[in-house]
Coordinates of C-alpha atoms in Angstrom, one line a residue:
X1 CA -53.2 -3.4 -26.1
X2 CA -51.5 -6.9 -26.6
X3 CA -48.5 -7.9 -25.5
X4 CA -47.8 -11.0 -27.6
X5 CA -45.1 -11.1 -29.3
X6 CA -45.5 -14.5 -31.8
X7 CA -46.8 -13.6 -35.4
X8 CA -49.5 -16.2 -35.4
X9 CA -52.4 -17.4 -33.1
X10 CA -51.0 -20.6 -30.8
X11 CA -52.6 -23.5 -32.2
X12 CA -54.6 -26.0 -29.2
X13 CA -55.3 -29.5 -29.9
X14 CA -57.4 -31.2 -26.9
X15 CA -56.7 -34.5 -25.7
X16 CA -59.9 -35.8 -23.6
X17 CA -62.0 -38.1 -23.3
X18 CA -65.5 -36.7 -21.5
X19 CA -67.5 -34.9 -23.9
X20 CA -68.6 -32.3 -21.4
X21 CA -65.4 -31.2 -20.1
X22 CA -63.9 -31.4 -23.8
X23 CA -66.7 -29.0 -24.3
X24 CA -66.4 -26.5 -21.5
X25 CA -62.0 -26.7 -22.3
X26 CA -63.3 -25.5 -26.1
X27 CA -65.8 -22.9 -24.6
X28 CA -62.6 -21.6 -22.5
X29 CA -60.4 -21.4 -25.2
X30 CA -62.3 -19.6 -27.5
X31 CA -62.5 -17.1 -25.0
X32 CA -58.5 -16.4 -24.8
X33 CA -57.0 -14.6 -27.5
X34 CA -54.4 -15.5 -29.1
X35 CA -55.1 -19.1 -29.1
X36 CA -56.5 -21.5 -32.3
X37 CA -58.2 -24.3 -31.3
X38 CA -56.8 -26.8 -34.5
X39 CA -58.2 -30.2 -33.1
X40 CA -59.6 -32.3 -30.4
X41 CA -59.6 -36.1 -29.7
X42 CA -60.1 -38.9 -27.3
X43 CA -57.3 -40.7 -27.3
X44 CA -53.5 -39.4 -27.8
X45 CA -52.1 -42.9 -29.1
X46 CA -55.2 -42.8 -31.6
X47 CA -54.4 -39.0 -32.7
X48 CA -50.8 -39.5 -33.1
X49 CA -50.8 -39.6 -36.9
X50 CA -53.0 -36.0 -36.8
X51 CA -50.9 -34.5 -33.7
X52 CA -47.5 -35.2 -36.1
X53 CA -48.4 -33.5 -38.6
X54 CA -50.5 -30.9 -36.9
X55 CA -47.5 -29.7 -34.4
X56 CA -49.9 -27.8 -32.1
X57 CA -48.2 -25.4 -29.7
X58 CA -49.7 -26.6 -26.8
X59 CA -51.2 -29.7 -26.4
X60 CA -54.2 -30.4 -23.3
X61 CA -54.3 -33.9 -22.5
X62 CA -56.9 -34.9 -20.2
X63 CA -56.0 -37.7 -17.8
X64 CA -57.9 -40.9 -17.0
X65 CA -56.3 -43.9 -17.1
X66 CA -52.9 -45.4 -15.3
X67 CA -52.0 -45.4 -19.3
X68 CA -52.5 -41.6 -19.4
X69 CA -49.1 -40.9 -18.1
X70 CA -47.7 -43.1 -20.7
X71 CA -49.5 -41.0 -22.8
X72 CA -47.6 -37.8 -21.6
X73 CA -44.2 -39.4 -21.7
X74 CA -45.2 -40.3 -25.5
X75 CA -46.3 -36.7 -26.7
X76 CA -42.8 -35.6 -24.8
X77 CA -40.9 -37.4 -27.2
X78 CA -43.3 -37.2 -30.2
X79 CA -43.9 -33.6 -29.7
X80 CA -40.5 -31.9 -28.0
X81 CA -41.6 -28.1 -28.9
X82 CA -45.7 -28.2 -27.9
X83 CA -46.2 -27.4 -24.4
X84 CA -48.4 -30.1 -22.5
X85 CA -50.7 -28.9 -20.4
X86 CA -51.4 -31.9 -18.2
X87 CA -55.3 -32.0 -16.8
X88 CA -56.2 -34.3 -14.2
X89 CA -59.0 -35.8 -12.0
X90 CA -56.6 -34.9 -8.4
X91 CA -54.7 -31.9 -7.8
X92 CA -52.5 -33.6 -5.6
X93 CA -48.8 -32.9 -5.2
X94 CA -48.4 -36.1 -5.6
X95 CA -50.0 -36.0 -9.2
X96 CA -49.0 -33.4 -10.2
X97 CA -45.4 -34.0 -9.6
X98 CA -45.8 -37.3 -11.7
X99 CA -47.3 -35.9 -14.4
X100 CA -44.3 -32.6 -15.1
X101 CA -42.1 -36.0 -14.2
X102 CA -43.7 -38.0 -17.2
X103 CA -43.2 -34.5 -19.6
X104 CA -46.2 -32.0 -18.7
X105 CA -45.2 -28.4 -18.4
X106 CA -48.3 -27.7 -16.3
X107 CA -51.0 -29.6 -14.5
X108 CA -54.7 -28.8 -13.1
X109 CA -57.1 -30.5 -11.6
X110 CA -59.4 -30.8 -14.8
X111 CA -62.4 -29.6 -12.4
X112 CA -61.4 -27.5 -9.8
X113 CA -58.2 -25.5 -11.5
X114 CA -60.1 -24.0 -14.2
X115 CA -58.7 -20.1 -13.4
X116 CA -55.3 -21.5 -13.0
X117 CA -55.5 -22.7 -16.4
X118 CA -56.7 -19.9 -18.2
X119 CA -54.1 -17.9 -16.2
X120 CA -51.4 -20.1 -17.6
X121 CA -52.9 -20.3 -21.0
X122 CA -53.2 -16.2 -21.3
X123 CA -49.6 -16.1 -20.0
X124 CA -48.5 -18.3 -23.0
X125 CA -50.0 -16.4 -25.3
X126 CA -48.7 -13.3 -24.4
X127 CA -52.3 -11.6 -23.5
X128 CA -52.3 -12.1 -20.0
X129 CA -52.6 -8.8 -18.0
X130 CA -49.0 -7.4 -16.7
X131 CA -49.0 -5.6 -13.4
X132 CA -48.0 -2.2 -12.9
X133 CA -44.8 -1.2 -11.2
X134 CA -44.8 1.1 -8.4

């Protein structure tokens, strides 16, 4: 039984620039109801134009660059209602705190965090499994 509560599938676009780990983030979404992949891209100055008018709900954005958190702070601002999910190369605290400080709702290390982010991803869409009370 689902417990979603939104009318429509939440629609994914994925910001990332290494093939294989753009590929492996589409192999994981598919596999979370509830969730429509609508586009994917390298770059999230380039893709502005098609994020606009797209709107996803929630937006991955791969870090890689010093520029990359510019990159957040610009989707914040660009894109105030899509959730950024924030995947980087260290799962530091101290990168993680810089990139929810630039705008990210969530971050993972892009590698080693891959259960966290499913976990967060099935709890925005509502299919994520609820625990039974005592």
């Amino acid at each position: 039984m689902s417990h979603r509560t939104q009318l429509h599938d939440l629609t994914v676009y994925i910001l990332e620039h290494a093939g294989p780990i753009r590929t492996r983030q589409l192999r994981l979404l598919k596999a979370v109801t509830g969730m429509q992949v609508v586009g994917a891209g390298t770059d999230a100055e380039a893709d502005l134009p098609v994020l606009e008018a797209l709107r996803p709900d929630i937006v991955l954005v791969g870090l890689r660059t010093g520029q990359s958190l510019r990159h957040v702070r610009l989707l914040t601002v660009k894109l105030p209602e899509s959730t950024l999910i924030v995947l980087s190369n260290s799962g530091s605290a101290l990168m993680r705190k810089a990139c929810l400080r630039a705008g990210g709702s969530y971050c993972f290390d892009k590698t080693l965090e891959v259960d966290k982010l499913r976990t967060a991803l099935l709890e925005i869409s509502g299919t994520a499994p609820r625990s039974s009370e005592p």
